[in-house]
Short mmCIF file of C-alpha atoms and ligand atoms in Angstrom, two decimals:
data_model
loop_
_atom_site.label_atom_id
_atom_site.label_comp_id
_atom_site.label_asym_id
_atom_site.label_seq_id
_atom_site.Cartn_x
_atom_site.Cartn_y
_atom_site.Cartn_z
CA MET A 1 134.22 127.97 62.91
CA THR A 2 135.54 128.97 66.55
CA ASP A 3 133.80 132.32 68.25
CA PRO A 4 134.77 134.83 66.73
CA ARG A 5 136.07 137.59 69.44
CA SER A 6 133.39 140.40 70.92
CA PRO A 7 132.45 142.98 68.22
CA ASP A 8 134.05 146.20 68.67
CA PRO A 9 130.72 148.40 70.16
CA ALA A 10 132.16 151.65 67.31
CA ARG A 11 130.60 149.22 64.65
CA LEU A 12 127.51 148.90 66.25
CA SER A 13 124.95 150.89 64.13
CA LEU A 14 121.58 151.58 64.60
CA ASN A 15 119.45 150.89 61.24
CA THR A 16 116.63 153.55 61.48
CA ALA A 17 113.86 150.69 61.04
CA THR A 18 114.63 149.13 64.27
CA ILE A 19 112.83 152.55 66.11
CA ARG A 20 110.52 153.46 63.32
CA LYS A 21 107.58 153.23 64.67
CA GLN A 22 108.60 155.77 68.32
CA TRP A 23 111.18 158.09 66.39
CA GLY A 24 111.43 160.17 63.70
CA LEU A 25 115.02 160.51 62.61
CA GLY A 26 116.41 163.51 65.45
CA GLU A 27 115.02 161.48 68.00
CA ALA A 28 117.02 158.70 66.99
CA ILE A 29 120.32 160.47 66.58
CA ALA A 30 119.67 161.62 69.32
CA GLY A 31 119.36 158.63 71.45
CA CYS A 32 122.22 157.16 69.39
CA ALA A 33 124.15 159.63 71.09
CA ARG A 34 122.42 158.66 74.82
CA HIS A 35 123.14 154.80 74.37
CA GLY A 36 126.72 155.47 73.09
CA ILE A 37 126.04 153.80 69.33
CA ARG A 38 128.48 155.13 66.87
CA ALA A 39 126.75 154.73 63.54
CA ILE A 40 123.26 155.05 62.27
CA ALA A 41 121.78 153.50 58.79
CA PRO A 42 119.25 156.06 58.14
CA TRP A 43 115.80 155.50 55.97
CA ARG A 44 114.45 157.63 53.75
CA ASP A 45 110.97 157.91 54.79
CA GLN A 46 112.09 159.45 58.22
CA LEU A 47 115.48 161.64 56.23
CA GLN A 48 112.95 163.16 54.31
CA ALA A 49 110.18 163.99 57.13
CA LEU A 50 113.11 165.08 59.11
CA GLY A 51 114.66 167.40 56.75
CA VAL A 52 118.56 166.62 54.47
CA SER A 53 119.93 169.60 55.74
CA GLU A 54 119.05 169.17 58.94
CA ALA A 55 120.28 165.74 59.06
CA VAL A 56 123.53 165.96 57.65
CA SER A 57 124.05 168.40 61.38
CA ARG A 58 122.77 166.30 63.46
CA ILE A 59 124.17 163.39 62.34
CA ARG A 60 127.93 165.53 62.34
CA ASP A 61 127.20 167.28 65.70
CA GLN A 62 127.05 163.63 67.16
CA GLY A 63 129.78 163.05 64.63
CA LEU A 64 127.68 159.26 63.91
CA ARG A 65 129.29 157.41 60.93
CA VAL A 66 126.60 156.52 58.86
CA SER A 67 127.02 152.63 57.43
CA SER A 68 124.16 153.24 54.54
CA LEU A 69 120.97 154.71 53.36
CA CYS A 70 118.09 152.32 53.42
CA ARG A 71 116.74 152.27 50.51
CA GLY A 72 116.67 152.65 46.81
CA GLY A 73 115.29 149.58 44.36
CA PHE A 74 112.30 148.40 43.58
CA PHE A 75 113.17 148.80 39.95
CA THR A 76 109.99 146.28 38.78
CA ALA A 77 107.76 149.03 40.00
CA ASP A 78 107.45 150.80 36.82
CA ASP A 79 108.51 150.97 33.30
CA ALA A 80 110.90 153.92 34.46
CA LEU A 81 112.61 151.42 36.46
CA ASN A 82 112.17 153.74 38.74
CA LEU A 83 115.25 155.92 38.19
CA ASP A 84 113.95 159.24 39.18
CA ASP A 85 112.96 158.18 42.54
CA ASN A 86 116.38 156.01 42.42
CA ARG A 87 118.90 159.02 40.99
CA LEU A 88 117.18 161.04 44.22
CA ALA A 89 118.35 157.90 46.68
CA VAL A 90 121.32 158.52 45.60
CA ASP A 91 121.73 162.47 46.21
CA GLU A 92 120.32 161.88 49.62
CA ALA A 93 123.61 158.98 50.75
CA ALA A 94 125.76 161.16 48.85
CA ALA A 95 124.33 163.94 51.31
CA ILE A 96 124.83 162.70 54.70
CA GLY A 97 127.66 160.08 53.58
CA ALA A 98 126.08 157.02 53.68
CA GLU A 99 129.03 154.37 53.03
CA CYS A 100 126.77 152.61 50.95
CA LEU A 101 122.99 152.76 49.35
CA VAL A 102 121.01 149.49 49.84
CA LEU A 103 119.14 148.60 47.10
CA VAL A 104 115.84 145.92 47.51
CA VAL A 105 115.19 145.86 44.15
CA GLY A 106 112.06 144.62 43.85
CA GLY A 107 109.13 141.84 42.63
CA LEU A 108 108.02 141.11 40.22
CA VAL A 109 105.90 143.24 37.72
CA GLU A 110 102.02 143.59 39.25
CA GLY A 111 100.17 141.21 37.46
CA THR A 112 102.22 139.05 35.73
CA ARG A 113 104.08 136.12 36.84
CA ASP A 114 107.45 136.59 34.98
CA LEU A 115 110.51 136.55 37.38
CA ALA A 116 112.97 135.92 34.74
CA ASP A 117 111.26 139.41 33.14
CA ALA A 118 111.66 141.37 36.93
CA ARG A 119 115.01 140.08 37.30
CA ARG A 120 116.23 141.51 33.65
CA ARG A 121 114.56 144.48 34.52
CA VAL A 122 116.85 144.43 37.78
CA ALA A 123 119.59 144.09 36.19
CA ASP A 124 119.01 147.19 33.81
CA GLY A 125 118.03 149.43 37.10
CA ILE A 126 120.96 148.67 38.67
CA ALA A 127 123.33 149.29 35.55
CA ALA A 128 121.44 152.53 34.78
CA LEU A 129 121.27 153.56 38.18
CA GLY A 130 125.18 153.01 37.60
CA ASP A 131 126.68 156.05 36.33
CA HIS A 132 125.00 158.42 38.48
CA ALA A 133 126.06 156.57 40.85
CA ARG A 134 129.44 156.76 40.44
CA ALA A 135 129.42 160.18 39.61
CA GLN A 136 128.33 161.47 43.40
CA ALA A 137 130.37 158.27 44.92
CA VAL A 138 128.09 156.40 46.38
CA ARG A 139 128.34 152.27 45.86
CA LEU A 140 125.12 150.60 45.66
CA ALA A 141 124.46 147.30 47.49
CA ILE A 142 122.02 145.07 46.31
CA GLU A 143 120.45 143.79 49.56
CA PRO A 144 119.84 139.42 48.48
CA LEU A 145 116.20 138.57 50.20
CA HIS A 146 114.31 135.80 51.23
CA PRO A 147 113.14 133.85 48.84
CA MET A 148 109.42 134.71 50.24
CA TYR A 149 109.55 138.00 49.11
CA ALA A 150 110.55 137.17 45.10
CA ALA A 151 107.31 138.28 45.06
CA ASP A 152 105.96 141.75 46.71
CA ARG A 153 109.69 143.19 47.15
CA GLY A 154 112.65 141.51 45.59
CA CYS A 155 113.39 138.83 42.95
CA ILE A 156 117.35 138.54 43.90
CA ASN A 157 117.27 136.26 46.25
CA THR A 158 121.03 134.66 47.30
CA LEU A 159 124.09 135.73 47.53
CA ARG A 160 125.16 134.15 44.66
CA GLN A 161 122.49 135.25 42.60
CA ALA A 162 123.55 138.97 43.80
CA LEU A 163 126.97 138.49 43.15
CA ASP A 164 127.28 136.85 39.00
CA LEU A 165 124.73 140.34 38.87
CA CYS A 166 127.56 142.19 40.79
CA GLU A 167 130.34 140.23 38.52
CA ARG A 168 128.03 141.85 35.20
CA LEU A 169 127.40 144.99 36.46
CA GLY A 170 130.58 146.12 37.53
CA PRO A 171 133.69 147.13 40.05
CA ASP A 172 131.75 149.65 42.00
CA VAL A 173 128.41 147.45 43.34
CA GLY A 174 128.17 144.71 46.04
CA VAL A 175 125.83 143.45 48.60
CA ALA A 176 124.15 143.86 51.61
CA ILE A 177 124.60 140.97 53.88
CA ASP A 178 121.22 140.60 55.96
CA THR A 179 121.48 137.46 58.21
CA TYR A 180 117.52 137.54 58.45
CA HIS A 181 117.27 136.93 54.35
CA VAL A 182 120.75 134.36 54.36
CA TRP A 183 121.59 132.33 56.82
CA TRP A 184 119.24 129.29 55.42
CA ASP A 185 121.79 129.14 52.41
CA PRO A 186 123.58 125.71 52.63
CA GLU A 187 126.40 127.62 50.04
CA LEU A 188 126.41 130.80 52.45
CA GLU A 189 129.65 130.97 53.89
CA VAL A 190 131.16 129.69 50.30
CA GLN A 191 129.53 132.91 48.99
CA ILE A 192 130.26 135.29 51.52
CA ALA A 193 134.06 134.12 51.03
CA ARG A 194 133.79 135.06 47.42
CA ALA A 195 131.99 138.57 47.68
CA GLY A 196 134.78 139.41 50.38
CA ALA A 197 137.09 138.59 48.15
CA ALA A 198 136.15 140.78 45.35
CA GLY A 199 135.89 143.31 48.08
CA ARG A 200 132.05 144.08 47.09
CA ILE A 201 130.96 143.49 51.32
CA LEU A 202 128.83 146.75 51.43
CA ALA A 203 127.18 146.76 54.90
CA TYR A 204 125.63 143.77 57.40
CA HIS A 205 122.68 143.53 59.18
CA VAL A 206 121.51 142.06 61.83
CA CYS A 207 118.35 140.74 63.38
CA ASP A 208 117.42 136.95 64.92
CA TRP A 209 115.09 134.47 62.83
CA LEU A 210 112.54 134.08 65.22
CA GLN A 211 111.34 130.49 65.18
CA PRO A 212 107.90 130.25 64.57
CA THR A 213 107.75 133.65 62.35
CA GLU A 214 104.03 134.72 62.78
CA ASP A 215 104.43 137.36 59.69
CA LEU A 216 106.64 137.48 56.48
CA LEU A 217 108.30 140.80 57.49
CA ALA A 218 107.15 142.16 60.94
CA ASP A 219 108.09 139.43 63.10
CA ARG A 220 111.84 139.96 63.48
CA GLY A 221 114.37 138.85 66.13
CA MET A 222 116.16 140.93 68.91
CA PRO A 223 119.63 139.18 68.74
CA GLY A 224 119.91 136.08 70.74
CA ASP A 225 116.03 135.74 69.98
CA GLY A 226 115.62 133.34 67.41
CA VAL A 227 117.53 130.61 65.70
CA ILE A 228 120.88 132.55 63.44
CA GLU A 229 123.79 131.19 64.66
CA LEU A 230 124.89 135.01 64.62
CA ARG A 231 128.13 135.47 66.19
CA ARG A 232 129.15 132.15 63.31
CA LEU A 233 128.05 134.74 60.53
CA ARG A 234 129.87 137.32 61.67
CA GLY A 235 132.74 135.60 61.81
CA MET A 236 132.24 134.38 58.32
CA VAL A 237 131.65 137.89 56.80
CA GLU A 238 135.27 139.36 58.92
CA ALA A 239 137.45 136.14 57.83
CA ALA A 240 136.28 137.69 54.27
CA GLY A 241 137.38 140.65 55.59
CA TYR A 242 134.19 143.45 56.03
CA ASP A 243 135.54 145.40 58.22
CA GLY A 244 132.52 148.09 58.29
CA CYS A 245 129.40 148.19 60.55
CA CYS A 246 126.90 145.68 62.50
CA GLU A 247 123.68 147.50 61.37
CA ILE A 248 120.61 146.14 64.18
CA GLU A 249 117.38 146.15 62.04
CA ILE A 250 115.00 144.42 63.26
CA PHE A 251 110.81 144.91 61.75
CA SER A 252 109.19 143.96 65.27
CA GLU A 253 105.36 144.99 64.45
CA LYS A 254 103.60 142.67 68.14
CA ASN A 255 107.77 143.67 69.66
CA TRP A 256 110.51 145.82 69.61
CA TRP A 257 107.87 148.05 67.85
CA ARG A 258 105.52 149.17 70.90
CA ARG A 259 108.50 149.27 73.67
CA ASP A 260 110.43 152.34 74.86
CA PRO A 261 112.45 152.92 72.45
CA ASP A 262 114.84 154.25 75.27
CA GLU A 263 114.96 150.04 76.15
CA VAL A 264 114.82 148.99 72.41
CA LEU A 265 118.63 150.77 72.34
CA ARG A 266 119.84 149.79 75.67
CA VAL A 267 118.94 146.07 74.76
CA CYS A 268 120.19 146.59 70.40
CA VAL A 269 123.71 147.79 72.83
CA GLU A 270 123.65 144.40 75.15
CA ARG A 271 122.87 141.76 72.39
CA TYR A 272 125.03 143.36 70.45
CA ALA A 273 128.14 142.43 73.11
CA SER A 274 126.59 139.08 74.09
CA ALA A 275 124.71 137.64 70.91
CA VAL A 276 126.37 139.47 67.46
ZN1 ZN B 1 117.94 144.41 55.45
#
């Protein structure tokens, strides 16, 4: 596949994880406005800290698109499938006009080794959340996570597995494709095409895989600093018909979370144009 054209600047979205150590949501909204970023993807803790109605009004004042809300899920956290908190997440996503609610589904039930049981619970949990999400017109986006997180964060680990689950759950459910989690998958192109053909690509998250990676969670790279063929991956997603936002989402304890957040946003804008 040849490199696609440079991405549309209007479709860059700041996932607020990228500057979460420096800024709250209010500062992130203002930062997007200063840097010409037209979309944002808040995390729920930051949304709750600012207050949902205050966030709604600030997002509206800046005319920002809300590409997703991060995140619901963790269905394996308790016997009630974490449904109370997940319903609240749906309500929050609806209130801020998020285009989807990203689900990080949860790993093994604590104290067990039963991965099949964890996966069954995840399927049950998403199915149980479905009516509430449909009633609020919130689409649920399953984010397959890199298999290194299967025990503690997410037991859905490939796009194929997520799409198989979507097919059992119905047309409203889709996937959040995150380059960090799926770049290694030999089936990636086929499964992205499958997701697109079914209208199930609800979000696209971008960061880079650093070589070496020093921390399993918080050593993700700025686009262009790692080994993922990001431009090729975006080409696959767009060829599959996805025309939504591209969220830059970086967890970076030792680097980007320690920098001046205005510098981080400046670099995000540059790298979006040159490396995504
Ligand atoms: Zn992600």
